[in-house]
PDB file of C-alpha atoms in Angstrom:
ATOM      1  CA  MET A   1      28.377-204.107 -70.062  1.00  0.00           C
ATOM      2  CA  TYR A   2      32.084-203.831 -70.728  1.00  0.00           C
ATOM      3  CA  LYS A   3      35.325-203.614 -68.819  1.00  0.00           C
ATOM      4  CA  THR A   4      37.909-200.906 -69.340  1.00  0.00           C
ATOM      5  CA  VAL A   5      41.541-201.896 -69.844  1.00  0.00           C
ATOM      6  CA  ARG A   6      44.571-199.667 -70.332  1.00  0.00           C
ATOM      7  CA  SER A   7      46.696-200.403 -73.394  1.00  0.00           C
ATOM      8  CA  SER A   8      49.708-201.112 -71.181  1.00  0.00           C
ATOM      9  CA  ILE A   9      47.729-203.748 -69.256  1.00  0.00           C
ATOM     10  CA  LEU A  10      46.393-205.149 -72.530  1.00  0.00           C
ATOM     11  CA  ARG A  11      49.935-205.821 -73.736  1.00  0.00           C
ATOM     12  CA  GLU A  12      50.774-207.621 -70.496  1.00  0.00           C
ATOM     13  CA  SER A  13      47.527-209.600 -70.239  1.00  0.00           C
ATOM     14  CA  LEU A  14      46.491-210.221 -73.848  1.00  0.00           C
ATOM     15  CA  SER A  15      46.112-213.985 -73.447  1.00  0.00           C
ATOM     16  CA  GLU A  16      43.840-213.682 -70.404  1.00  0.00           C
ATOM     17  CA  ILE A  17      41.797-210.907 -71.983  1.00  0.00           C
ATOM     18  CA  LEU A  18      41.279-212.950 -75.156  1.00  0.00           C
ATOM     19  CA  LYS A  19      40.052-215.873 -73.044  1.00  0.00           C
ATOM     20  CA  SER A  20      37.522-213.527 -71.456  1.00  0.00           C
ATOM     21  CA  VAL A  21      36.493-212.232 -74.882  1.00  0.00           C
ATOM     22  CA  GLU A  22      35.868-215.804 -76.042  1.00  0.00           C
ATOM     23  CA  LYS A  23      33.449-216.115 -73.101  1.00  0.00           C
ATOM     24  CA  GLY A  24      31.555-213.020 -74.233  1.00  0.00           C
ATOM     25  CA  GLU A  25      33.177-210.225 -72.238  1.00  0.00           C
ATOM     26  CA  LYS A  26      33.723-206.872 -73.943  1.00  0.00           C
ATOM     27  CA  PHE A  27      36.593-204.460 -73.373  1.00  0.00           C
ATOM     28  CA  LEU A  28      37.087-200.752 -73.942  1.00  0.00           C
ATOM     29  CA  VAL A  29      40.779-200.058 -74.501  1.00  0.00           C
ATOM     30  CA  THR A  30      42.182-196.749 -73.295  1.00  0.00           C
ATOM     31  CA  LYS A  31      45.494-195.032 -73.921  1.00  0.00           C
ATOM     32  CA  ARG A  32      46.515-192.173 -71.650  1.00  0.00           C
ATOM     33  CA  GLY A  33      42.982-192.191 -70.250  1.00  0.00           C
ATOM     34  CA  GLN A  34      41.266-191.796 -73.626  1.00  0.00           C
ATOM     35  CA  PRO A  35      39.194-194.517 -75.346  1.00  0.00           C
ATOM     36  CA  VAL A  36      40.994-195.796 -78.450  1.00  0.00           C
ATOM     37  CA  GLY A  37      39.248-199.043 -79.324  1.00  0.00           C
ATOM     38  CA  GLY A  38      37.274-202.030 -78.253  1.00  0.00           C
ATOM     39  CA  ILE A  39      37.670-205.778 -78.111  1.00  0.00           C
ATOM     40  CA  VAL A  40      34.659-208.040 -78.648  1.00  0.00           C
ATOM     41  CA  ASN A  41      34.130-211.644 -79.701  1.00  0.00           C
ATOM     42  CA  LEU A  42      34.004-212.517 -83.381  1.00  0.00           C
ATOM     43  CA  GLY A  43      30.229-212.997 -83.488  1.00  0.00           C
ATOM     44  CA  LEU A  44      29.540-209.512 -82.153  1.00  0.00           C
ATOM     45  CA  PHE A  45      32.225-208.036 -84.411  1.00  0.00           C
ATOM     46  CA  GLU A  46      30.573-209.605 -87.466  1.00  0.00           C
ATOM     47  CA  ASP A  47      27.175-208.271 -86.332  1.00  0.00           C
ATOM     48  CA  ILE A  48      28.622-204.774 -85.971  1.00  0.00           C
ATOM     49  CA  LEU A  49      30.121-204.966 -89.453  1.00  0.00           C
ATOM     50  CA  ALA A  50      26.821-206.133 -90.938  1.00  0.00           C
ATOM     51  CA  LEU A  51      24.823-203.421 -89.172  1.00  0.00           C
ATOM     52  CA  SER A  52      27.207-200.719 -90.368  1.00  0.00           C
ATOM     53  CA  SER A  53      27.064-201.914 -93.977  1.00  0.00           C
ATOM     54  CA  PRO A  54      25.427-199.401 -96.348  1.00  0.00           C
ATOM     55  CA  SER A  55      23.731-202.245 -98.235  1.00  0.00           C
ATOM     56  CA  PHE A  56      22.209-203.563 -94.994  1.00  0.00           C
ATOM     57  CA  THR A  57      20.822-200.184 -93.960  1.00  0.00           C
ATOM     58  CA  LYS A  58      19.493-199.667 -97.505  1.00  0.00           C
ATOM     59  CA  SER A  59      17.755-203.063 -97.323  1.00  0.00           C
ATOM     60  CA  ILE A  60      16.164-202.202 -93.961  1.00  0.00           C
ATOM     61  CA  LYS A  61      14.956-198.842 -95.287  1.00  0.00           C
ATOM     62  CA  LYS A  62      13.447-200.518 -98.364  1.00  0.00           C
ATOM     63  CA  SER A  63      11.738-203.163 -96.211  1.00  0.00           C
ATOM     64  CA  ARG A  64      10.185-200.515 -93.970  1.00  0.00           C
ATOM     65  CA  GLU A  65       8.875-198.615 -96.987  1.00  0.00           C
ATOM     66  CA  GLU A  66       7.366-201.805 -98.427  1.00  0.00           C
ATOM     67  CA  TYR A  67       5.747-202.608 -95.075  1.00  0.00           C
ATOM     68  CA  LYS A  68       4.151-199.145 -94.899  1.00  0.00           C
ATOM     69  CA  LYS A  69       2.701-199.736 -98.388  1.00  0.00           C
ATOM     70  CA  GLY A  70       1.269-203.081 -97.278  1.00  0.00           C
ATOM     71  CA  GLN A  71       3.766-205.015 -99.395  1.00  0.00           C
ATOM     72  CA  TYR A  72       4.613-207.815 -97.020  1.00  0.00           C
ATOM     73  CA  LEU A  73       3.861-211.455 -96.313  1.00  0.00           C
ATOM     74  CA  THR A  74       2.303-212.762 -93.130  1.00  0.00           C
ATOM     75  CA  LEU A  75       4.057-215.499 -91.195  1.00  0.00           C
ATOM     76  CA  ASP A  76       1.512-218.021 -92.456  1.00  0.00           C
ATOM     77  CA  GLU A  77       2.214-216.979 -96.060  1.00  0.00           C
ATOM     78  CA  VAL A  78       5.960-217.355 -95.564  1.00  0.00           C
ATOM     79  CA  ILE A  79       5.525-220.811 -94.038  1.00  0.00           C
ATOM     80  CA  LYS A  80       3.250-221.843 -96.899  1.00  0.00           C
ATOM     81  CA  ASP A  81       5.813-220.609 -99.471  1.00  0.00           C
ATOM     82  CA  LEU A  82       8.605-222.497 -97.718  1.00  0.00           C
ATOM     83  CA  GLU A  83       6.603-225.711 -97.631  1.00  0.00           C
ATOM     84  CA  LEU A  84       5.963-225.524-101.378  1.00  0.00           C
ATOM     85  CA  GLY A  85       9.578-224.706-102.207  1.00  0.00           C
TER      86      GLY A  85
END
């Protein structure tokens, strides 16, 4: 879940809000009652960037197609390959 914070309050309380963000809290920032942005911790931000990457979505699509064709390794096969490498 997330908390909503007005941009005017954000300016006044940035330090406290950033401390909360470091602890995992998420914030929706509003301006004149309308959502304008969000504040999340760095880990979540990096995950969002990765998930929105065209190369990532292309890789997922390719993996799903390979799986449907039976072109995949079982967990045991992966472990065996890792042990040999």
